[in-house]
Amino acid sequence: MKNYEVVVIGGGPGGYVAAEEAAKYSQSVAIIENKYLGGTCLNTGCIPSKTLLRHSEVIELMEKAKRWGIEYENFTISFEKMMKRKTKVVESLRKGVESLLNQANVDIYNGTAVVHTNKQITIENPNGSETISADRVIIATGSRPAVPSIKGLDNVTYHTSDTIFDMESLPSSLVIVGGGVIGLEFACIFSALNVEVTIIEMADGLIPGEDEEVAALISKELKKKKVNILTSSGVNEISEGDNGKLIRVKLSSGEHISIQADQVLIASGRKPNISAVSELNLTMNGPFIAVNKQMKTSFPNVFAVGDVIGGWQLAHVASAEGIVAASNACEIFKEVNYKAVPRCIYSSPEIASVGLTENEAQASGLPIRVEKFPLSASGKAMAMDERIGFIKLIVEETYGEILGVVMVGPHVTEIVTEASSFILLEGTVNELAELIHPHPTLSEGIWEAARAWLHKKNTLVNLK
Ligand code: FAD
């Protein structure tokens, strides 16, 4: 039986980055993946969604350009070609992950792994089964869509994020159950393609847990795109009607309505894949595998990272945890620092935040003051005709430490990293105001917010 120093289970951003990292420490490494390398992120998550969102962005831009004098007769949309491009992007990146692992001398096994208590690992695939053994194991088996129990759902066809990227034709209408990040991104993708979209969310606003002002703004923007948003509402039943699916909804008012839709997308959360470790009797954190800051589970020499441990459920966090797990598995002590994790939503407009939310900062008991710079006052935003959005700084009042930043607007998912650096390095609003930003850029908005914050502080001091 072949033995490896490190075996990684799951080839997503947590797993393949962990395998590559362990190999850098000259370990013999294997990775086991039962579907596609790249995991959810590359195959049914981050990458295909962002590829389709790019199409929506261009369509919206073309509509807007008509107002600038860039006029054209008509344009047509080929959903088939868009989906083909999406598949090409995914396949090419998947090959990239494979060649990265090959270059790092990581052995790749295809199949479903089960870890036994003696650290032997059985790998099963349609061609049979084989067993390898490991000195140390990293579990990176990720998560899958959680499907709520809704009356009738078992008897109708519906999509999850695992299946929707294989859709062959554009639906005329789509009901999205769940108004979180995933639901929001799909609403933007399909509404730009002229699909009639309805979002049904149980909480009293979209993207529960995020900045309330942001949630209100994005709701307003989605409504402008003719997305029907039902919050504080629950789906009671789904059935197959004569003209599509019939979705029975209980509204916040208590009233019941029926919505007819061509397709239904269930986007109401994700649950961890834990069958690989069922024999290990691991300590759990709710449904997720419990780990310490070095990513160690309760079983000696077994580590876990990414969506399977819960928490952020973001690809970049899974990779950061993968690096930490691999380092500790190779006896290099590391811990994950979650202080400056950027949270991005690629809606239109985009949303990006890092550090504490305003509510969290208020609850911390620290004296805080918030400053907001509206993009309507940004030269670059005006030039781009993208004036919807703002940049909000959440700052500790006494020393001026930046605790959190929230941004809404074009490309904010790219510029949020500046805010992350300040938060990680405990930068202050004074330092931010002194940092020379290029002009004209959207990132100047962060600088403007810092200057406004300081100006108001000085004004307050002078008044005393
Ligand atoms: P995964 O990527 O889920 O990989 C785990 C892999 O393990 C899978 O390939 C699975 O098949 C395999 N596996 C499971 N069990 C076994 C077993 N027993 N044996 C062998 N293999 C096994 N995050 C972002 O940061 N940015 C985004 O823009 C973003 N967009 C998203 C959009 C959508 C629609 C979705 C669904 C998710 C998105 N995410 C995004 C979340 C991101 O995809 C996940 O956080 C990330 O993929 C988690 O990485 P992971 O390595 O933990 O698990």
Coordinates of C-alpha atoms and ligand atoms in Angstrom, one line a residue:
M1 CA 0.0 0.0 0.0
K2 CA 1.4 3.4 -0.9
N3 CA 2.0 5.7 2.0
Y4 CA 2.1 9.5 1.8
E5 CA 3.3 12.0 4.4
V6 CA 0.3 14.2 3.6
V7 CA -3.0 13.3 2.0
V8 CA -5.5 16.0 1.2
I9 CA -9.2 15.1 0.6
G10 CA -11.0 17.5 -1.6
G11 CA -9.6 19.4 -4.6
G12 CA -11.3 22.8 -4.0
P13 CA -9.5 26.1 -3.1
G14 CA -8.9 24.7 0.4
G15 CA -7.6 21.4 -0.7
Y16 CA -5.5 22.1 -3.7
V17 CA -3.7 25.1 -2.1
A18 CA -3.0 22.9 1.0
A19 CA -1.6 20.1 -1.2
E20 CA 0.6 22.6 -3.1
E21 CA 1.8 24.1 0.1
A22 CA 2.6 20.8 1.8
A23 CA 4.6 19.8 -1.4
K24 CA 6.7 23.0 -1.0
Y25 CA 7.9 21.5 2.3
S26 CA 9.2 18.5 0.4
Q27 CA 6.6 16.2 1.6
S28 CA 5.2 13.3 -0.4
V29 CA 1.6 14.5 -1.1
A30 CA -1.6 13.1 -2.6
I31 CA -4.9 14.7 -3.2
I32 CA -8.2 12.9 -3.7
E33 CA -11.1 14.5 -5.5
N34 CA -14.4 12.8 -6.4
K35 CA -15.7 15.3 -9.0
Y36 CA -13.6 18.1 -10.5
L37 CA -10.3 19.7 -9.4
G38 CA -11.1 23.3 -8.3
G39 CA -14.1 22.2 -6.2
T40 CA -17.2 24.2 -5.9
C41 CA -15.4 27.5 -6.4
L42 CA -14.1 26.8 -9.8
N43 CA -16.8 24.5 -11.2
T44 CA -20.1 25.5 -9.7
G45 CA -19.3 28.7 -7.7
C46 CA -17.1 31.7 -7.9
I47 CA -15.8 31.3 -11.4
P48 CA -18.9 30.3 -13.5
S49 CA -21.0 32.9 -11.6
K50 CA -18.5 35.7 -12.2
T51 CA -18.2 34.7 -15.9
L52 CA -22.0 35.0 -16.3
L53 CA -22.0 38.2 -14.3
R54 CA -19.6 39.7 -16.7
H55 CA -22.1 39.1 -19.5
S56 CA -24.8 40.9 -17.4
E57 CA -22.4 43.8 -16.7
V58 CA -21.8 44.3 -20.5
I59 CA -25.5 44.1 -21.3
E60 CA -26.2 46.8 -18.7
L61 CA -23.3 48.9 -19.9
M62 CA -24.6 48.7 -23.5
E63 CA -28.0 49.9 -22.3
K64 CA -26.4 52.7 -20.5
A65 CA -24.2 53.6 -23.4
K66 CA -27.3 54.5 -25.5
R67 CA -27.7 57.5 -23.2
W68 CA -24.1 58.6 -24.0
G69 CA -24.7 58.8 -27.7
I70 CA -23.3 55.3 -28.4
E71 CA -26.3 54.2 -30.4
Y72 CA -26.9 51.0 -32.4
E73 CA -29.8 49.4 -34.0
N74 CA -30.2 46.3 -31.9
F75 CA -28.2 43.6 -30.1
T76 CA -29.0 39.9 -29.7
I77 CA -28.1 37.6 -26.8
S78 CA -27.1 34.0 -27.3
F79 CA -27.5 32.2 -24.0
E80 CA -25.9 29.1 -25.6
K81 CA -22.7 31.0 -26.5
M82 CA -22.6 32.6 -23.0
M83 CA -22.8 29.2 -21.4
K84 CA -20.1 27.9 -23.8
R85 CA -17.8 30.7 -22.8
K86 CA -18.5 29.9 -19.1
T87 CA -17.6 26.2 -19.7
K88 CA -14.4 27.2 -21.5
V89 CA -13.3 29.4 -18.7
V90 CA -14.0 26.7 -16.1
E91 CA -12.3 24.0 -18.1
S92 CA -9.2 26.0 -18.8
L93 CA -8.8 27.0 -15.1
R94 CA -9.4 23.3 -14.1
K95 CA -6.5 22.3 -16.4
G96 CA -4.5 25.0 -14.7
V97 CA -5.1 23.5 -11.2
E98 CA -4.1 20.0 -12.5
S99 CA -0.9 21.3 -14.0
L100 CA -0.1 23.2 -10.9
L101 CA -0.5 20.0 -8.8
N102 CA 1.6 18.0 -11.3
Q103 CA 4.4 20.6 -11.2
A104 CA 4.3 20.4 -7.4
N105 CA 4.6 16.5 -7.7
V106 CA 1.3 16.0 -6.0
D107 CA -0.3 12.6 -6.9
I108 CA -3.9 13.1 -7.9
Y109 CA -6.5 10.3 -7.2
N110 CA -10.0 10.4 -8.6
G111 CA -12.7 9.0 -6.3
T112 CA -14.6 9.3 -3.1
A113 CA -12.3 9.0 0.0
V114 CA -13.1 7.5 3.4
V115 CA -10.6 8.0 6.2
H116 CA -10.2 5.1 8.7
T117 CA -9.0 5.4 12.2
N118 CA -5.6 3.8 11.3
K119 CA -5.2 6.6 8.7
Q120 CA -5.7 4.3 5.8
I121 CA -7.9 5.9 3.2
T122 CA -10.1 4.0 0.9
I123 CA -10.7 5.6 -2.5
E124 CA -13.7 4.4 -4.5
N125 CA -14.6 5.3 -8.1
P126 CA -16.5 3.5 -10.9
N127 CA -13.4 1.5 -11.8
G128 CA -13.0 0.0 -8.3
S129 CA -11.4 0.8 -5.0
E130 CA -7.9 1.2 -3.7
T131 CA -6.4 2.1 -0.4
I132 CA -3.5 4.4 0.5
S133 CA -2.2 5.5 3.9
A134 CA -1.2 8.8 5.3
D135 CA 0.9 10.2 8.2
R136 CA -1.2 13.3 8.2
V137 CA -4.6 14.1 6.6
I138 CA -6.2 17.4 5.6
I139 CA -9.9 17.3 5.1
A140 CA -11.1 19.9 2.6
T141 CA -14.3 18.3 1.4
G142 CA -16.3 21.5 1.2
S143 CA -20.0 21.9 1.2
R144 CA -23.1 21.4 -1.0
P145 CA -26.4 23.2 -1.4
A146 CA -28.8 22.7 1.5
V147 CA -32.3 22.1 0.3
P148 CA -35.0 23.1 2.8
S149 CA -37.9 20.9 3.4
I150 CA -40.7 22.5 1.3
K151 CA -44.0 20.7 0.7
G152 CA -44.0 19.3 -2.9
L153 CA -40.4 20.1 -3.7
D154 CA -39.5 16.5 -4.1
N155 CA -42.0 16.2 -6.9
V156 CA -40.9 19.1 -9.0
T157 CA -37.7 19.8 -10.9
Y158 CA -35.7 22.6 -9.4
H159 CA -32.2 24.0 -9.6
T160 CA -29.4 24.6 -7.0
S161 CA -26.1 26.2 -7.7
D162 CA -24.8 22.7 -8.5
T163 CA -27.2 22.4 -11.6
I164 CA -28.0 25.9 -12.8
F165 CA -24.7 26.3 -14.6
D166 CA -25.8 23.4 -16.9
M167 CA -29.1 25.1 -17.8
E168 CA -29.5 24.7 -21.6
S169 CA -32.1 27.4 -22.3
L170 CA -33.0 30.7 -20.7
P171 CA -36.1 30.5 -18.6
S172 CA -38.8 33.2 -19.0
S173 CA -39.1 33.6 -15.2
L174 CA -37.1 32.4 -12.2
V175 CA -38.0 32.3 -8.5
I176 CA -35.0 32.3 -6.3
V177 CA -35.6 30.9 -2.8
G178 CA -33.0 32.8 -0.6
G179 CA -31.8 36.4 -0.7
G180 CA -28.2 35.8 0.5
V181 CA -25.1 36.3 -1.5
I182 CA -25.7 33.5 -4.0
G183 CA -29.4 34.4 -4.6
L184 CA -28.4 38.0 -5.2
E185 CA -25.7 37.2 -7.7
F186 CA -28.1 34.9 -9.7
A187 CA -30.8 37.6 -9.6
C188 CA -28.3 40.0 -11.3
I189 CA -27.3 37.4 -13.8
F190 CA -30.8 36.5 -14.9
S191 CA -32.5 39.9 -14.6
A192 CA -29.9 41.4 -17.1
L193 CA -30.9 38.6 -19.5
N194 CA -34.6 39.8 -19.3
V195 CA -35.7 36.9 -17.1
E196 CA -38.5 37.9 -14.7
V197 CA -36.9 37.3 -11.3
T198 CA -38.5 37.0 -7.9
I199 CA -36.4 36.6 -4.7
I200 CA -38.1 35.1 -1.7
E201 CA -36.3 35.7 1.6
M202 CA -37.4 34.7 5.1
A203 CA -35.4 37.5 6.9
D204 CA -36.6 41.1 6.8
G205 CA -34.0 42.1 4.3
L206 CA -31.6 40.8 1.7
I207 CA -28.1 39.6 2.6
P208 CA -28.9 39.1 6.3
G209 CA -26.0 40.0 8.6
E210 CA -24.4 42.5 6.3
D211 CA -24.6 46.3 6.6
E212 CA -28.3 47.3 6.7
E213 CA -27.8 50.4 4.5
V214 CA -26.1 48.3 1.9
A215 CA -29.0 45.8 2.0
A216 CA -31.5 48.6 1.5
L217 CA -29.5 50.1 -1.4
I218 CA -29.1 46.8 -3.2
S219 CA -32.8 46.1 -2.8
K220 CA -33.6 49.5 -4.4
E221 CA -31.2 48.8 -7.3
L222 CA -32.6 45.3 -7.9
K223 CA -36.1 46.7 -7.9
K224 CA -35.0 49.1 -10.7
K225 CA -33.9 46.0 -12.6
K226 CA -37.5 44.8 -12.1
V227 CA -36.6 42.1 -9.6
N228 CA -39.5 41.3 -7.4
I229 CA -38.3 41.1 -3.8
L230 CA -40.4 39.4 -1.1
T231 CA -38.8 39.6 2.3
S232 CA -40.1 38.3 5.6
S233 CA -41.8 35.7 3.4
G234 CA -41.6 31.9 3.3
V235 CA -42.3 29.3 0.6
N236 CA -45.0 26.9 1.8
E237 CA -45.4 24.7 -1.2
I238 CA -44.1 24.2 -4.7
S239 CA -46.0 22.2 -7.3
E240 CA -45.9 21.6 -11.0
G241 CA -48.6 23.7 -12.7
D242 CA -49.8 23.8 -16.4
N243 CA -47.5 26.7 -17.2
G244 CA -44.5 26.0 -15.0
K245 CA -44.1 25.8 -11.3
L246 CA -46.6 27.2 -8.8
I247 CA -44.9 28.6 -5.7
R248 CA -47.1 29.2 -2.7
V249 CA -45.7 32.0 -0.6
K250 CA -46.7 33.3 2.9
L251 CA -46.0 37.1 2.8
S252 CA -45.0 39.2 5.8
S253 CA -48.6 40.4 6.0
G254 CA -49.7 36.8 6.6
E255 CA -51.5 36.8 3.2
H256 CA -50.8 33.8 0.9
I257 CA -50.0 34.3 -2.7
S258 CA -49.1 32.0 -5.6
I259 CA -46.3 32.8 -8.0
Q260 CA -45.9 31.1 -11.3
A261 CA -42.4 30.6 -12.6
D262 CA -40.6 28.7 -15.4
Q263 CA -37.8 27.6 -13.1
V264 CA -37.0 27.6 -9.3
L265 CA -33.5 28.1 -7.8
I266 CA -33.0 27.0 -4.3
A267 CA -30.3 29.2 -2.8
S268 CA -30.9 28.9 0.9
G269 CA -27.6 27.9 2.4
R270 CA -25.0 25.1 2.2
K271 CA -24.2 22.1 4.3
P272 CA -20.8 20.4 4.9
N273 CA -19.6 17.2 3.2
I274 CA -18.6 15.1 6.2
S275 CA -19.1 11.5 5.0
A276 CA -15.3 11.1 4.5
V277 CA -14.7 11.3 8.2
S278 CA -17.7 9.6 9.7
E279 CA -15.5 6.8 11.3
L280 CA -13.3 9.3 13.1
N281 CA -15.9 10.5 15.6
L282 CA -14.6 14.0 15.4
T283 CA -15.7 16.8 17.7
M284 CA -18.2 18.9 15.8
N285 CA -19.1 22.6 15.8
G286 CA -22.8 22.2 15.0
P287 CA -22.9 20.4 11.6
F288 CA -19.3 21.5 10.8
I289 CA -15.9 19.9 11.8
A290 CA -14.5 21.7 14.9
V291 CA -10.9 22.9 14.6
N292 CA -8.5 25.0 16.5
K293 CA -6.6 28.0 15.0
Q294 CA -4.0 25.7 13.6
M295 CA -6.8 23.8 11.8
K296 CA -6.3 20.7 13.9
T297 CA -9.4 18.5 14.5
S298 CA -9.9 16.4 17.6
F299 CA -8.3 13.4 15.9
P300 CA -4.4 13.4 16.0
N301 CA -2.8 14.4 12.8
V302 CA -6.1 15.1 11.1
F303 CA -6.7 18.7 10.0
A304 CA -9.7 20.4 8.4
V305 CA -10.2 23.6 6.3
G306 CA -12.7 25.5 4.2
D307 CA -16.4 25.2 4.0
V308 CA -16.4 21.9 5.9
I309 CA -15.4 23.8 9.1
G310 CA -18.1 26.5 8.5
G311 CA -17.4 30.1 9.4
W312 CA -16.8 32.3 6.4
Q313 CA -17.5 29.8 3.6
L314 CA -15.4 31.8 1.1
A315 CA -12.8 30.5 -1.3
H316 CA -10.0 32.9 -0.2
V317 CA -10.6 31.9 3.4
A318 CA -10.5 28.2 2.5
S319 CA -7.1 28.8 0.8
A320 CA -5.7 30.7 3.7
E321 CA -6.8 27.9 6.0
G322 CA -5.3 25.3 3.6
I323 CA -1.9 27.0 3.9
V324 CA -2.1 27.1 7.7
A325 CA -3.2 23.4 7.9
A326 CA -0.4 22.3 5.4
S327 CA 2.2 24.3 7.4
N328 CA 1.2 22.8 10.7
A329 CA 1.0 19.3 9.1
C330 CA 4.7 19.9 8.2
E331 CA 5.5 21.1 11.7
I332 CA 5.7 24.8 10.7
F333 CA 3.6 26.6 13.3
K334 CA 1.0 28.9 11.8
E335 CA -2.5 30.2 12.8
V336 CA -5.1 31.9 10.6
N337 CA -5.7 35.6 11.2
Y338 CA -9.3 36.3 10.4
K339 CA -9.1 40.0 11.2
A340 CA -9.2 41.3 7.7
V341 CA -11.3 38.9 5.6
P342 CA -12.8 40.7 2.6
R343 CA -16.5 39.8 2.0
C344 CA -17.4 40.5 -1.7
I345 CA -20.7 40.3 -3.5
Y346 CA -20.5 40.6 -7.2
S347 CA -23.9 42.1 -7.7
S348 CA -24.6 45.2 -9.7
P349 CA -23.5 47.5 -8.0
E350 CA -20.8 45.4 -6.3
I351 CA -20.6 45.2 -2.5
A352 CA -17.3 44.7 -0.6
S353 CA -16.7 45.0 3.1
V354 CA -13.9 44.1 5.6
G355 CA -13.5 44.2 9.3
L356 CA -16.4 45.0 11.7
T357 CA -19.8 45.9 10.5
E358 CA -21.3 49.1 12.0
N359 CA -23.5 47.0 14.2
E360 CA -20.6 44.8 15.4
A361 CA -18.5 47.9 16.1
Q362 CA -21.4 49.5 18.1
A363 CA -21.8 46.2 20.0
S364 CA -18.1 46.1 20.9
G365 CA -18.5 49.0 23.3
L366 CA -15.7 51.0 21.7
P367 CA -16.4 54.7 21.0
I368 CA -16.9 54.7 17.2
R369 CA -17.7 57.3 14.5
V370 CA -18.7 56.5 11.0
E371 CA -18.1 58.5 7.9
K372 CA -19.5 57.9 4.5
F373 CA -18.4 59.2 1.1
P374 CA -21.1 59.1 -1.6
L375 CA -19.8 58.0 -5.0
S376 CA -22.1 60.7 -6.5
A377 CA -19.2 63.0 -5.4
S378 CA -16.5 61.0 -7.1
G379 CA -15.0 62.4 -10.4
K380 CA -14.2 58.9 -11.6
A381 CA -17.6 57.5 -10.8
M382 CA -19.2 60.4 -12.6
A383 CA -17.0 59.9 -15.6
M384 CA -18.0 56.2 -15.6
D385 CA -21.7 57.2 -15.1
E386 CA -21.7 54.8 -12.1
R387 CA -22.8 57.1 -9.3
I388 CA -24.7 54.7 -7.2
G389 CA -22.9 53.7 -4.0
F390 CA -20.8 54.8 -1.2
I391 CA -17.7 54.1 0.9
K392 CA -18.2 53.9 4.6
L393 CA -15.4 54.0 7.2
I394 CA -16.1 52.6 10.7
V395 CA -13.5 54.2 13.0
E396 CA -12.5 53.9 16.6
E397 CA -12.9 57.5 17.9
T398 CA -10.0 57.9 20.4
Y399 CA -7.0 56.7 18.3
G400 CA -8.6 56.7 14.9
E401 CA -8.0 53.0 14.2
I402 CA -10.0 51.8 11.2
L403 CA -12.2 48.9 12.4
G404 CA -14.3 48.3 9.3
V405 CA -14.9 49.5 5.8
V406 CA -18.0 48.9 3.6
M407 CA -18.2 49.8 0.0
V408 CA -20.9 49.7 -2.7
G409 CA -20.1 50.6 -6.3
P410 CA -18.3 49.6 -9.4
H411 CA -15.1 47.5 -8.9
V412 CA -15.2 47.8 -5.1
T413 CA -14.4 44.1 -4.9
E414 CA -11.0 45.1 -6.4
I415 CA -10.3 48.1 -4.2
V416 CA -11.4 46.6 -0.9
T417 CA -7.9 45.1 -0.5
E418 CA -6.5 48.6 0.4
A419 CA -9.0 48.7 3.3
S420 CA -8.0 45.1 4.3
S421 CA -4.3 46.2 4.5
F422 CA -5.2 49.1 6.9
I423 CA -7.3 46.9 9.1
L424 CA -4.7 44.1 9.2
L425 CA -1.9 46.6 10.0
E426 CA -4.0 48.5 12.5
G427 CA -3.8 51.6 10.4
T428 CA -5.4 54.8 11.4
V429 CA -7.6 57.3 9.7
N430 CA -4.8 59.9 9.8
E431 CA -2.5 57.5 7.9
L432 CA -5.2 56.8 5.4
A433 CA -5.8 60.5 4.8
E434 CA -2.0 61.0 4.3
L435 CA -1.7 58.2 1.8
I436 CA -1.5 59.8 -1.7
H437 CA -4.2 58.2 -3.9
P438 CA -4.1 58.3 -7.7
H439 CA -6.6 60.7 -9.3
P440 CA -9.1 60.1 -10.7
T441 CA -9.9 56.7 -9.2
L442 CA -12.7 55.2 -7.2
S443 CA -10.2 54.4 -4.4
E444 CA -9.9 58.1 -3.8
G445 CA -13.3 57.7 -2.1
I446 CA -11.6 55.9 0.8
W447 CA -9.2 58.9 1.1
E448 CA -12.1 61.4 0.9
A449 CA -14.0 59.6 3.6
A450 CA -10.9 59.6 5.9
R451 CA -10.4 63.3 5.3
A452 CA -14.0 64.0 6.0
W453 CA -13.8 62.0 9.2
L454 CA -10.7 63.9 10.4
H455 CA -12.2 67.3 9.5
K456 CA -15.3 66.6 11.5
K457 CA -13.1 65.4 14.5
N458 CA -11.1 68.7 14.3
T459 CA -14.3 70.7 14.1
L460 CA -15.6 68.9 17.2
V461 CA -12.4 69.5 19.0
N462 CA -12.4 73.2 18.1
L463 CA -15.9 73.6 19.3
K464 CA -15.1 72.3 22.7
Ligands
FAD1 P1 -15.1 23.0 -2.2 O1 -14.7 24.0 -3.2 O2 -16.5 22.7 -2.0 O3 -14.3 21.7 -2.6 C1 -14.4 20.5 -1.9 C2 -14.2 19.4 -2.9 O4 -14.1 18.1 -2.2 C3 -15.3 19.2 -3.9 O5 -14.8 19.2 -5.2 C4 -16.0 17.9 -3.6 O6 -16.5 17.2 -4.7 C5 -14.8 17.1 -3.0 N1 -15.2 16.1 -2.1 C6 -16.2 16.1 -1.1 N2 -16.2 14.9 -0.4 C7 -15.2 14.2 -1.0 C8 -14.7 12.9 -0.7 N3 -15.2 12.1 0.3 N4 -13.7 12.4 -1.4 C9 -13.1 13.1 -2.4 N5 -13.5 14.3 -2.7 C10 -14.6 14.9 -2.0 N6 -16.5 32.2 -2.6 C11 -15.7 33.3 -2.8 O7 -14.8 33.5 -2.0 N7 -16.0 34.2 -3.8 C12 -17.0 34.0 -4.6 O8 -17.2 34.8 -5.6 C13 -17.9 32.9 -4.4 N8 -18.9 32.7 -5.3 C14 -19.7 31.6 -5.1 C15 -20.8 31.3 -5.9 C16 -21.6 30.2 -5.8 C17 -22.7 30.0 -6.7 C18 -21.3 29.3 -4.7 C19 -22.1 28.1 -4.6 C20 -20.2 29.5 -3.9 C21 -19.4 30.6 -4.0 N9 -18.3 30.9 -3.2 C22 -17.6 32.0 -3.4 C23 -18.0 30.0 -2.1 C24 -16.8 29.1 -2.5 O9 -17.1 28.4 -3.6 C25 -16.5 28.1 -1.3 O10 -16.3 28.8 -0.1 C26 -15.2 27.3 -1.6 O11 -15.4 26.6 -2.8 C27 -14.9 26.4 -0.5 O12 -13.7 25.7 -0.8 P2 -13.4 24.3 -0.2 O13 -12.1 23.9 -0.7 O14 -13.6 24.3 1.3 O15 -14.6 23.3 -0.7

